[in-house]
Short mmCIF file of C-alpha atoms and ligand atoms in Angstrom, two decimals:
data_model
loop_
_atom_site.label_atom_id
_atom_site.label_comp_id
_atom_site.label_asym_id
_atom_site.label_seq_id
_atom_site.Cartn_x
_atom_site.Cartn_y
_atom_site.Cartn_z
CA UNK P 1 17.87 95.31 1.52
CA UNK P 2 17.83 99.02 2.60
CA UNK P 3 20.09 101.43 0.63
CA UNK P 4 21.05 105.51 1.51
CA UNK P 5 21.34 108.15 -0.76
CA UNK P 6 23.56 111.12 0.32
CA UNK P 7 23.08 114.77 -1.80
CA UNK P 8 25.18 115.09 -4.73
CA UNK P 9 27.90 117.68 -4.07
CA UNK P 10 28.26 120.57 -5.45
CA UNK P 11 30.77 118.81 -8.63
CA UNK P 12 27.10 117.25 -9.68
CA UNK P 13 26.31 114.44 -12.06
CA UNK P 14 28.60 114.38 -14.85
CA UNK P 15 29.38 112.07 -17.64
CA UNK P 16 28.13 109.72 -20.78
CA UNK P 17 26.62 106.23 -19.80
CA UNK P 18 24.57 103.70 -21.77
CA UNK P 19 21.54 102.38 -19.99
CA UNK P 20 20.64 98.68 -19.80
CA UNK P 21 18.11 97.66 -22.89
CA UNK P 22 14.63 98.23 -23.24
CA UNK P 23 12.55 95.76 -21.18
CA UNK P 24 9.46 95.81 -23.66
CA UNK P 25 11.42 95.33 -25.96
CA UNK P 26 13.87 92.66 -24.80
CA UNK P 27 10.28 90.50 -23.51
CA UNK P 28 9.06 90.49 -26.76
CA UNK P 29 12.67 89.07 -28.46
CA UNK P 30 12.31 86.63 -26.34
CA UNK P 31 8.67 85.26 -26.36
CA UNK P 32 8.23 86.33 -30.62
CA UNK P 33 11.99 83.80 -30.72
CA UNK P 34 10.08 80.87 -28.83
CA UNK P 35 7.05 80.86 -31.34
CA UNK P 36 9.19 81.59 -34.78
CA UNK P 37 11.09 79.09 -36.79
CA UNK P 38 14.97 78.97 -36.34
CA UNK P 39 17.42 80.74 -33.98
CA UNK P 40 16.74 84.18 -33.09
CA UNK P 41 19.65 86.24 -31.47
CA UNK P 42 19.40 89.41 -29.31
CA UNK P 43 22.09 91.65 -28.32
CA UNK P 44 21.63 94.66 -25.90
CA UNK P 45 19.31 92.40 -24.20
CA UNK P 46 17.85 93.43 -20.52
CA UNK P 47 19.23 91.00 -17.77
CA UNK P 48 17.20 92.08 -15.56
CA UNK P 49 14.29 90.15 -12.74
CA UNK P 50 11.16 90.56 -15.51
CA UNK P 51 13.26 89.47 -18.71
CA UNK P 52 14.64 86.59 -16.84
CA UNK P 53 11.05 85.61 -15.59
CA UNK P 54 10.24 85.19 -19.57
CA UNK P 55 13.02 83.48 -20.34
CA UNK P 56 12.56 81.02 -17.32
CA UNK P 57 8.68 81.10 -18.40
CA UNK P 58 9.59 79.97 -21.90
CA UNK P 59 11.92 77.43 -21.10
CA UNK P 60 9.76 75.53 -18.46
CA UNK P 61 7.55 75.20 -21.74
CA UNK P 62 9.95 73.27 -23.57
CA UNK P 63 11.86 76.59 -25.74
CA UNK P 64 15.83 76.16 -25.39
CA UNK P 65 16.90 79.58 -24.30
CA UNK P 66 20.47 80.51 -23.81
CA UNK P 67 21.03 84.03 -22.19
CA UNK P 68 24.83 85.61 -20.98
CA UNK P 69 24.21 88.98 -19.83
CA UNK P 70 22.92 90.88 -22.75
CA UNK P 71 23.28 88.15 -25.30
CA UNK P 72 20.62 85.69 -25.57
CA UNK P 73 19.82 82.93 -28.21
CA UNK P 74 16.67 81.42 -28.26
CA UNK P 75 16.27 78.09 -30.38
CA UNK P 76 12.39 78.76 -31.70
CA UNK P 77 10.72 75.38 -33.52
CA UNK P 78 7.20 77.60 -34.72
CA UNK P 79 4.55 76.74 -32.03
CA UNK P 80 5.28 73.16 -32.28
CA UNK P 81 7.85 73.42 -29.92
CA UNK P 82 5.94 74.84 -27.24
CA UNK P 83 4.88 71.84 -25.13
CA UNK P 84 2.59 71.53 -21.71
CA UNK P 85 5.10 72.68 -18.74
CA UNK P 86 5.78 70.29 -16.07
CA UNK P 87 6.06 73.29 -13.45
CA UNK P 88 3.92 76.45 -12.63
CA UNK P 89 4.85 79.16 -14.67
CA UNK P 90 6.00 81.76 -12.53
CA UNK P 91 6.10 85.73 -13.85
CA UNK P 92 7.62 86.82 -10.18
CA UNK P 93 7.09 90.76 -10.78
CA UNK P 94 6.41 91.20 -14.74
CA UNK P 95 2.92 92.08 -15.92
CA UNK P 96 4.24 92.11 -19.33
CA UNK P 97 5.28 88.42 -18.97
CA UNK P 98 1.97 87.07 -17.50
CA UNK P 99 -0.25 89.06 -20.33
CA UNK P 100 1.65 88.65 -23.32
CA UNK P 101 2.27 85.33 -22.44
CA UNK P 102 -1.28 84.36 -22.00
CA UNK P 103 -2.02 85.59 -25.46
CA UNK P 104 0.58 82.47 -26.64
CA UNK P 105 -0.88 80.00 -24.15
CA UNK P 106 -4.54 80.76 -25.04
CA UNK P 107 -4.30 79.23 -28.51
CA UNK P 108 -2.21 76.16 -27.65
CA UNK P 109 -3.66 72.41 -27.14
CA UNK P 110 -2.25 71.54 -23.45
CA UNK P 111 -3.22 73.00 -19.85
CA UNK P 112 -0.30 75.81 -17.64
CA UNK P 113 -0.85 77.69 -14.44
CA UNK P 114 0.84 80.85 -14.41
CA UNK P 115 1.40 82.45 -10.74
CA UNK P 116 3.62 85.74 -9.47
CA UNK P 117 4.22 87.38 -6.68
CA UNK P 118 2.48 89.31 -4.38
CA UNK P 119 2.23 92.54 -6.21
CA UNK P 120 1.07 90.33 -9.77
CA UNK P 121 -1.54 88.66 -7.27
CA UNK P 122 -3.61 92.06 -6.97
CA UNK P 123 -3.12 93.07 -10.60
CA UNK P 124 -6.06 92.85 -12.95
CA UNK P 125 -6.25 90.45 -15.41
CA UNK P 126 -9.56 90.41 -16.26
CA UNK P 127 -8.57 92.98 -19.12
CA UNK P 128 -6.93 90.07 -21.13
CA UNK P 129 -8.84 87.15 -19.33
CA UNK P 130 -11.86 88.36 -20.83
CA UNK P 131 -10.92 88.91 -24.18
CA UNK P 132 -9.29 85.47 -24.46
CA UNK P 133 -12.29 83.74 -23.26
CA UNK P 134 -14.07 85.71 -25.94
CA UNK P 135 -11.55 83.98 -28.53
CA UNK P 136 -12.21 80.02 -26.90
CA UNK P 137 -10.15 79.89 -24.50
CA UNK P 138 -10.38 78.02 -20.97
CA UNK P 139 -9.50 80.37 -18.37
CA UNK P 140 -10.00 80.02 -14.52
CA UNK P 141 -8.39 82.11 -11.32
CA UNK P 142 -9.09 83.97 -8.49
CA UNK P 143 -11.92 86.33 -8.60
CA UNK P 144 -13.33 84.73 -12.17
CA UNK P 145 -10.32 84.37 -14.04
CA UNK P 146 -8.98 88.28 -12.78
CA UNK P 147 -6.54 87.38 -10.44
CA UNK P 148 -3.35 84.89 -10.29
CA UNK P 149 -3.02 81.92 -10.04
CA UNK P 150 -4.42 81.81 -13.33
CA UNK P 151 -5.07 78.19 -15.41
CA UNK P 152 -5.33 78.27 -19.04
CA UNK P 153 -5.75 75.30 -20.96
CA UNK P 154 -5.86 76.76 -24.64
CA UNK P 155 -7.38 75.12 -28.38
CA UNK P 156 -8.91 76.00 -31.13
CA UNK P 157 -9.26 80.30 -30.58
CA UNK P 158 -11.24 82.49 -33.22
CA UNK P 159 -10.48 85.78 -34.18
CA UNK P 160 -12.19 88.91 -32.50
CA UNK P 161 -12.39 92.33 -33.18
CA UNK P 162 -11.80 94.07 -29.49
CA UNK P 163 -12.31 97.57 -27.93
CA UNK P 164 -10.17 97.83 -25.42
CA UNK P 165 -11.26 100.33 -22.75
CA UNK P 166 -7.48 100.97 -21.51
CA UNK P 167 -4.96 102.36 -23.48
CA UNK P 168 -2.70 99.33 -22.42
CA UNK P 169 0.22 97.65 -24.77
CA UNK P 170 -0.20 94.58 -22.63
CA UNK P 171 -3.79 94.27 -23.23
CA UNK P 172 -2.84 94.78 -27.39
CA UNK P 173 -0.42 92.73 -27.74
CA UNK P 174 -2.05 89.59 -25.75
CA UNK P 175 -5.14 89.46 -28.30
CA UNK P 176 -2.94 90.09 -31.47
CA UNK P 177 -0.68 87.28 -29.97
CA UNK P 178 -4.02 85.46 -29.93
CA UNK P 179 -4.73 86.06 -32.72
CA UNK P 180 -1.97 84.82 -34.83
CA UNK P 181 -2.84 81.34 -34.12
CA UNK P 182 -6.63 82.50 -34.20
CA UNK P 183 -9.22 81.39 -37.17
CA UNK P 184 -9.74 84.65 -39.55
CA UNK P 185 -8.84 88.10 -38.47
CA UNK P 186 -8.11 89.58 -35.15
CA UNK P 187 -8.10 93.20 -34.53
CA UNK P 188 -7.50 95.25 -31.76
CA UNK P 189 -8.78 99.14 -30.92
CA UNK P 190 -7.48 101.34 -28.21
CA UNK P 191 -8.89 105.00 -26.80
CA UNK P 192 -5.12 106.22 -27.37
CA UNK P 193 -2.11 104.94 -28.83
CA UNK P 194 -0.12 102.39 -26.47
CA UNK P 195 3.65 101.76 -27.35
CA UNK P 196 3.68 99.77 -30.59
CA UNK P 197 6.64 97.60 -30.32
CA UNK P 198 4.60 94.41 -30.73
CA UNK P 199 3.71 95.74 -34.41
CA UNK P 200 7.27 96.60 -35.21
CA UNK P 201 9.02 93.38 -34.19
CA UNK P 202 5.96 91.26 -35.53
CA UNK P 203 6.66 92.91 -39.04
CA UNK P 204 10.27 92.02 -38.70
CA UNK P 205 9.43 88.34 -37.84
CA UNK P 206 7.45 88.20 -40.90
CA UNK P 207 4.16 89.00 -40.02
CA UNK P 208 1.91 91.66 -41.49
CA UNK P 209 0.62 93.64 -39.56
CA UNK P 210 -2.47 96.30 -40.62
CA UNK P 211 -2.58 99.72 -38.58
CA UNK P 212 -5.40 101.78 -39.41
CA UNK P 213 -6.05 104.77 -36.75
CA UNK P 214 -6.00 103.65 -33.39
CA UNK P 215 -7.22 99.83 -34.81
CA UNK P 216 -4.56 97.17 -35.04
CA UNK P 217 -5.28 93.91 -37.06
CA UNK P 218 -3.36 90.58 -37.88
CA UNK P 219 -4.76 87.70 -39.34
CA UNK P 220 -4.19 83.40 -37.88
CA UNK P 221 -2.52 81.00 -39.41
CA UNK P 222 1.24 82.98 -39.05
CA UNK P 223 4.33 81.36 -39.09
CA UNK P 224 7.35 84.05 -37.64
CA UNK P 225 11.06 83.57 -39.44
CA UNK P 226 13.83 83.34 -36.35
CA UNK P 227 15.46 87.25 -36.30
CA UNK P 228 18.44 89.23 -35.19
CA UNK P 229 17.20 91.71 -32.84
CA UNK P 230 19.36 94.31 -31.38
CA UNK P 231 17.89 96.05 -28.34
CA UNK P 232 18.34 99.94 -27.79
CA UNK P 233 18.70 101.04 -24.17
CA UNK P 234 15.33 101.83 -22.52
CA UNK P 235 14.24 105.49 -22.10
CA UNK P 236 12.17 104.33 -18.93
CA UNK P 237 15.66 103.74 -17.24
CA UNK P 238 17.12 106.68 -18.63
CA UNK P 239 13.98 108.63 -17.30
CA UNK P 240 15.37 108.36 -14.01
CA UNK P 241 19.08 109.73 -14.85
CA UNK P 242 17.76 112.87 -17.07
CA UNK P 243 15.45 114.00 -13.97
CA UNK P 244 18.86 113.80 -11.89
CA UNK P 245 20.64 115.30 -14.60
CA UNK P 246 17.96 118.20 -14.89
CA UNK P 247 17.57 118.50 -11.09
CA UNK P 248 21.01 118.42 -9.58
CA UNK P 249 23.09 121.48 -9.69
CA UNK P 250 26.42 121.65 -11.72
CA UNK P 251 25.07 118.42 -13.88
CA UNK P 252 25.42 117.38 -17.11
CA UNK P 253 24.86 114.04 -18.46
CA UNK P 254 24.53 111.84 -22.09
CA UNK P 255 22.93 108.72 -22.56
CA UNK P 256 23.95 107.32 -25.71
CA UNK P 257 22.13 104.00 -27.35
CA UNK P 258 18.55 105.38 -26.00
CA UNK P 259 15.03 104.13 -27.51
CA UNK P 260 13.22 107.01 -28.71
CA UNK P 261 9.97 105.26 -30.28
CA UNK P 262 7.23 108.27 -30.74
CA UNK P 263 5.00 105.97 -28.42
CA UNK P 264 7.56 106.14 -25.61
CA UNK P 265 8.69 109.96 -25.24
CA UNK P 266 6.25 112.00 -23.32
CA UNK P 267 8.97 112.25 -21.05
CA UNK P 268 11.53 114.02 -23.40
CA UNK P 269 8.30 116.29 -24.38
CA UNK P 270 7.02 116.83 -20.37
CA UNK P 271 11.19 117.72 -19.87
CA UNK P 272 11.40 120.33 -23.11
CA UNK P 273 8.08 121.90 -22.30
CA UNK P 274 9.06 122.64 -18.47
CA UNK P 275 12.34 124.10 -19.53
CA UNK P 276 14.49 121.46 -19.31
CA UNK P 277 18.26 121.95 -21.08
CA UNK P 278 18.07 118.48 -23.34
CA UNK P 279 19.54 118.30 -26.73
CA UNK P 280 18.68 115.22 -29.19
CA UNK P 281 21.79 113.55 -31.25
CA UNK P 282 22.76 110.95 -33.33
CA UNK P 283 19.07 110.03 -34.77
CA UNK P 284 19.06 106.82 -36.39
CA UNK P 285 16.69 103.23 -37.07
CA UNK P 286 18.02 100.77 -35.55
CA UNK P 287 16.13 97.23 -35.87
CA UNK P 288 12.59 99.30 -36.83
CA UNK P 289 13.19 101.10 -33.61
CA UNK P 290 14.22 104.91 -33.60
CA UNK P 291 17.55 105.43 -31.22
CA UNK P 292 19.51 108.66 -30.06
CA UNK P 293 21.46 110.29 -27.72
CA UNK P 294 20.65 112.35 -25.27
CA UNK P 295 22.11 114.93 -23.55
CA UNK P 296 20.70 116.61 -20.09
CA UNK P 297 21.67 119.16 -18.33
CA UNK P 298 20.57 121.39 -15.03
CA UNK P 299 17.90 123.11 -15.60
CA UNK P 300 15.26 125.90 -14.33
CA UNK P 301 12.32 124.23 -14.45
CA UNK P 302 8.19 125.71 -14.71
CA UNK P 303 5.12 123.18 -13.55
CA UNK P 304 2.61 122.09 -16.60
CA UNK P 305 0.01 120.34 -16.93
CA UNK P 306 0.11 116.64 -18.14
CA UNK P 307 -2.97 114.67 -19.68
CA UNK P 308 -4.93 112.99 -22.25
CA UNK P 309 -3.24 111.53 -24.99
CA UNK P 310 0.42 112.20 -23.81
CA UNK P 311 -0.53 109.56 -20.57
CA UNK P 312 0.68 106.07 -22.10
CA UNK P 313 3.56 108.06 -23.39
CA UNK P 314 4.90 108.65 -20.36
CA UNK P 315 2.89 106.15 -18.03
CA UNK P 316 6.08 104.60 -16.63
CA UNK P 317 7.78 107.98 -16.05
CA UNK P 318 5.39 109.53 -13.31
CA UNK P 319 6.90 108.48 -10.41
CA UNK P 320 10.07 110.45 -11.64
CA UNK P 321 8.29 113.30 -13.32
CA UNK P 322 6.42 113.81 -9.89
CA UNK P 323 9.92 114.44 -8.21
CA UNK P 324 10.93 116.68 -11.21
CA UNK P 325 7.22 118.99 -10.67
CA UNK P 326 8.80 119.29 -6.85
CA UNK P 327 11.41 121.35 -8.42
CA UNK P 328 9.56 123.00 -11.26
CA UNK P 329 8.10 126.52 -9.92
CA UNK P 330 4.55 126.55 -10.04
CA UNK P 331 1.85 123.95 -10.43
CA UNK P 332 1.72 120.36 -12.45
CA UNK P 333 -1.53 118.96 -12.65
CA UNK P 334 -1.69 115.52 -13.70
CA UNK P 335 -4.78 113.94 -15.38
CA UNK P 336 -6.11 111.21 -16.89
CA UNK P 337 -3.67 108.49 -15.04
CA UNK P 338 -5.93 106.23 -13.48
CA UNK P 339 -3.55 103.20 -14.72
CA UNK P 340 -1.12 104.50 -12.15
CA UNK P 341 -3.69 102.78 -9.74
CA UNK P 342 -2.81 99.31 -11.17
CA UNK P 343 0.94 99.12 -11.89
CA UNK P 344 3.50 97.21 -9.89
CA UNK P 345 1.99 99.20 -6.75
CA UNK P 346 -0.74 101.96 -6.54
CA UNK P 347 1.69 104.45 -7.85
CA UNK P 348 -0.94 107.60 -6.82
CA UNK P 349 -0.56 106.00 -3.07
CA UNK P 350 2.73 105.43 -3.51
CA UNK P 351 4.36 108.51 -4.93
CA UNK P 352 2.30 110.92 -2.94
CA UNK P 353 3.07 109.42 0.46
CA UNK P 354 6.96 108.87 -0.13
CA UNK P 355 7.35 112.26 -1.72
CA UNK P 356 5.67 113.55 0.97
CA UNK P 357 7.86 112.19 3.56
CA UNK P 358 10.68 114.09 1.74
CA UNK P 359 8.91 117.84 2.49
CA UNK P 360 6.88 117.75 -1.49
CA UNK P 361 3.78 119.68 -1.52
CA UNK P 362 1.86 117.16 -3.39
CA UNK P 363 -1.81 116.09 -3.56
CA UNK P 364 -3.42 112.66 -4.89
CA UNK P 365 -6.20 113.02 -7.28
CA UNK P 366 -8.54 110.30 -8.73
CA UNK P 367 -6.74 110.23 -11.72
CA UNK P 368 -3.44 111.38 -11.06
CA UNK P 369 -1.68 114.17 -8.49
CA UNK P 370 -1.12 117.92 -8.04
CA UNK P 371 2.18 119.23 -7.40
CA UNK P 372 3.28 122.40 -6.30
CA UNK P 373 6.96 123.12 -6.63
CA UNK P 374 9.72 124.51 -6.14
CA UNK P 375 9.90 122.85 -2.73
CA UNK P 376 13.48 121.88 -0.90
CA UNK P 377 13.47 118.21 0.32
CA UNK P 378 14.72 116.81 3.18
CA UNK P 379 16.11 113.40 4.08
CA UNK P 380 13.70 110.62 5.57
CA UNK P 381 13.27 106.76 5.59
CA UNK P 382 11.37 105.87 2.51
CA UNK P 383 10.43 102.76 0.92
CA UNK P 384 9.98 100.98 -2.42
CA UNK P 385 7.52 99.00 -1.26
CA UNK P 386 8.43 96.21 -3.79
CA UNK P 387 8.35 98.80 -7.11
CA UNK P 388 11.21 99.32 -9.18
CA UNK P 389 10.42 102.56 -10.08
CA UNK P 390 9.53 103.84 -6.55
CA UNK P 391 12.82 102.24 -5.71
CA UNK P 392 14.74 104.70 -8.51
CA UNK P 393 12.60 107.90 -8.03
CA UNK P 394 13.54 108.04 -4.32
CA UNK P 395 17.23 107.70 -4.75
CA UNK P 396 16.84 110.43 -7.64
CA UNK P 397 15.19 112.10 -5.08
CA UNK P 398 18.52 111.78 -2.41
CA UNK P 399 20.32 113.08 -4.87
CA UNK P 400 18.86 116.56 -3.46
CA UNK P 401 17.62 116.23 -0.71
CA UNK P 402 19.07 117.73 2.84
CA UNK P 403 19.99 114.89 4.98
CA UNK P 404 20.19 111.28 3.58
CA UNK P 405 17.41 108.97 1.90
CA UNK P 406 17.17 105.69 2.72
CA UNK P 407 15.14 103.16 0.68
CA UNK P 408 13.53 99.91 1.98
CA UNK P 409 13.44 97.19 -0.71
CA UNK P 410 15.88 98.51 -2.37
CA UNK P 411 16.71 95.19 -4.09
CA UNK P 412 12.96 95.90 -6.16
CA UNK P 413 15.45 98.11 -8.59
CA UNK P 414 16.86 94.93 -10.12
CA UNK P 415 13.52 93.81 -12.00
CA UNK P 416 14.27 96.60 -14.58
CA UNK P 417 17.90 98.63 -13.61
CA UNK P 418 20.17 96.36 -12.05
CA UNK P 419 23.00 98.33 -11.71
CA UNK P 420 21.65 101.34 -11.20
CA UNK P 421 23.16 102.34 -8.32
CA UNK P 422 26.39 101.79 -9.84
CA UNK P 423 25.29 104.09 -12.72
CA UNK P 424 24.68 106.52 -10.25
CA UNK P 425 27.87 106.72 -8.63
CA UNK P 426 29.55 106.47 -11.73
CA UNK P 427 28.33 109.77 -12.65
CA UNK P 428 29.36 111.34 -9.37
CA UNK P 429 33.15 112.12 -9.26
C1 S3P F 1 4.34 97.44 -21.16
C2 S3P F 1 3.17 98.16 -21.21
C3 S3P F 1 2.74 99.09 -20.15
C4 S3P F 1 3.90 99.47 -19.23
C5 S3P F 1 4.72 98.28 -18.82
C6 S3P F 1 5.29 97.59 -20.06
C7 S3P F 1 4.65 96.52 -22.29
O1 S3P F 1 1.74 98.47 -19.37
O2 S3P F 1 3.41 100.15 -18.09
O3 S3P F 1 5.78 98.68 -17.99
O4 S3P F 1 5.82 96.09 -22.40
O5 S3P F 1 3.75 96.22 -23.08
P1 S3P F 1 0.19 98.53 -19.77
O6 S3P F 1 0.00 97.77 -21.02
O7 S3P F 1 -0.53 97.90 -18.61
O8 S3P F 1 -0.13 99.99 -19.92
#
């Protein structure tokens, strides 16, 4: 599906919305519900493409999983009830599915083959694949066990203590997944901190869960008590709306309901230290999980540079932050983002060449891009190619641009935002 974006006139974006629930978040209430004992409920659940690949993951392994837009109840019986799937497990877009879900399979007795689409087919697995292996388990695929189709036949698993090279949440939570059915301890240490919503939730399931620094442990043997898990909305989506809201003239725009975990907000910092008009409300806990309001509005905006530790803050955001350096004046450098390289597409590729259809002055760099703003952007055919956010940053984009945007694969939006576009227009009167 192809869909246009005309500018914004000159009225801008204005108005209060909630966006859809946090999709880490709403994965793990699902897959941490299949393994614990009892009936977990979530509200404020995610109905979108990835969330509904777990769901139909766990319930092709024998979990009885009831979901109604953002309600979902999932009937967990401990690990018992996990039995060997009659079907391929298939992830279709979701990374986080196919790795944390791999950390489950590894340490059960029966044999699954977990394949995606074509975008999950050139994504590395090795990262987790190896580590597993390193635990007991039986792992074959493509390319050694790095690429999908992937078969796992899991057992008897022993704890590990793992470096991670990669700053990855996936990679994290798969092991310490691991290990909770693992013999002894299992710990897990990253070069920088990756969102920690697997430690959170684990804790409220039951599970202790030892942070020390940037090392993570958890020790076998766990049992998880069925939970009531209220999702906040997810400031990955919301990313996309306060770059409009800071970008188009006349704007001004609250989110209410918004995750604000410190391991998610480089992009409220990146916004604040360009300039960016954005006042925080309404702090509270909600479920472990820090939530607040947010309120954007059009700014004038100076480039910055963005690296090192702030990277899996924000790792999600770049696509959108790229289009918010167009209109920053001056230079944003950003480092250290070699990850990019590895998401749902190359997202240095794939940013640089569709911004630079719109008129950006914008440069890939091994490790990230250079943009030089403030540039005016023009209208052009664009395209998703298959990646959600991609999808979203260009239609933030046509928000501003002279002459219409039109995205291929449009439909890509749906694995994380499905009615996004409806958002948008809400907000335009
Ligand atoms: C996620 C972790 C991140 C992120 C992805 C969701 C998670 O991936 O990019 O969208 O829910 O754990 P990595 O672990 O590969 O950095």
């Amino acid at each position: 599906m192809n869909e246009s974006v005309q500018a914004v006139n000159e009225k801008g974006l204005n108005g209060t919305l909630t966006v859809p629930g946090d999709k880490s978040i709403s994965h793990r209430a699902v897959m941490f519900g299949a393994i614990a004992e009892g009936i977990t409920t979530v509200e404020g659940f995610l109905p979108g493409e990835d969330c509904l690949s777990t769901i139909s993951c766990f319930q092709k392994l024998g979990v009885t999983i009831e979901q109604n837009g953002d309600k979902v109840e999932i009937e967990g019986k401990g690990y018992e009830g996990l039995q060997e799937p009659q079907d391929i497990l298939d992830v279709g877009n979701s990374g986080t599915t196919t790795r944390l879900m791999m950390g489950i399979l590894a340490t059960l007795p029966f044999h699954s083959v977990i394949i995606g689409d074509e975008s999950i087919a050139k994504r590395p697995m090795s990262r987790v694949t190896n580590p597993l292996r390193e635990m007991g388990a039986q792992i074959d695929g493509r390319d050694n066990g790095n690429l999908t189709p992937i078969s796992i036949r899991g057992g008897h698993t022993k704890g590990i203590s793992y470096q991670s090279k990669v700053a990855s949440a996936q990679v994290k939570s798969c092991i310490l997944l691991a290990g909770l059915q693992s013999e002894g301890e299992t710990s897990v240490t990253e070069p920088h901190r990756s969102r920690d919503h697997t430690e959170r939730m684990l804790s409220a399931f039951g599970v202790p869960v030892k942070r020390d620094g940037l090392t993570t442990s958890v020790r076998g043997g766990q049992t998880l008590t069925a939970q009531h898990i209220v999702v906040p909305g997810d400031i990955s989506s919301a990313a996309f709306l306060l770059v409009a809201g800071s970008i188009v003239p006349n704007s001004k725009i609250t989110l209410e309901n918004v995750g604000v975990n410190p391991t998610r907000t480089g992009i409220i910092d990146v916004l604040q230290q360009m300039g960016a008009r954005l006042e925080i409300s309404n702090q509270r806990i909600v479920n472990d999980e820090p939530v607040a309001d947010l309120t954007i509005s059009t700014s004038e905006l100076q480039g910055i540079e963005i690296s090192g530790d702030i990277i899996p803050r924000l790792i999600d955001e770049i696509p959108v932050i790229a289009l918010l350096a167009t209109q920053a004046t001056g230079t944003t450098v950003i480092k250290d983002a070699e990850e990019l390289k590895v998401k749902e597409t190359n997202r240095i590729d794939t940013v640089v060449s569709q911004l630079k259809k719109l008129g950006a002055s914008i440069e890939a760099t091994d490790d990230g891009m250079i943009i030089h703003g403030k540039t005016e952007l023009h209208g052009a055919n664009v395209s998703s190619f298959g990646d959600h956010r991609i999808g979203m940053a260009m239609a933030i984009a046509g928000c501003i641009t002279k002459g219409q945007v039109t995205i291929e694969n449009s439909d890509a939006i749906a694995v994380s935002y499905p009615n996004f576009f409806e958002h948008l227009r809400t907000l335009q009167q």
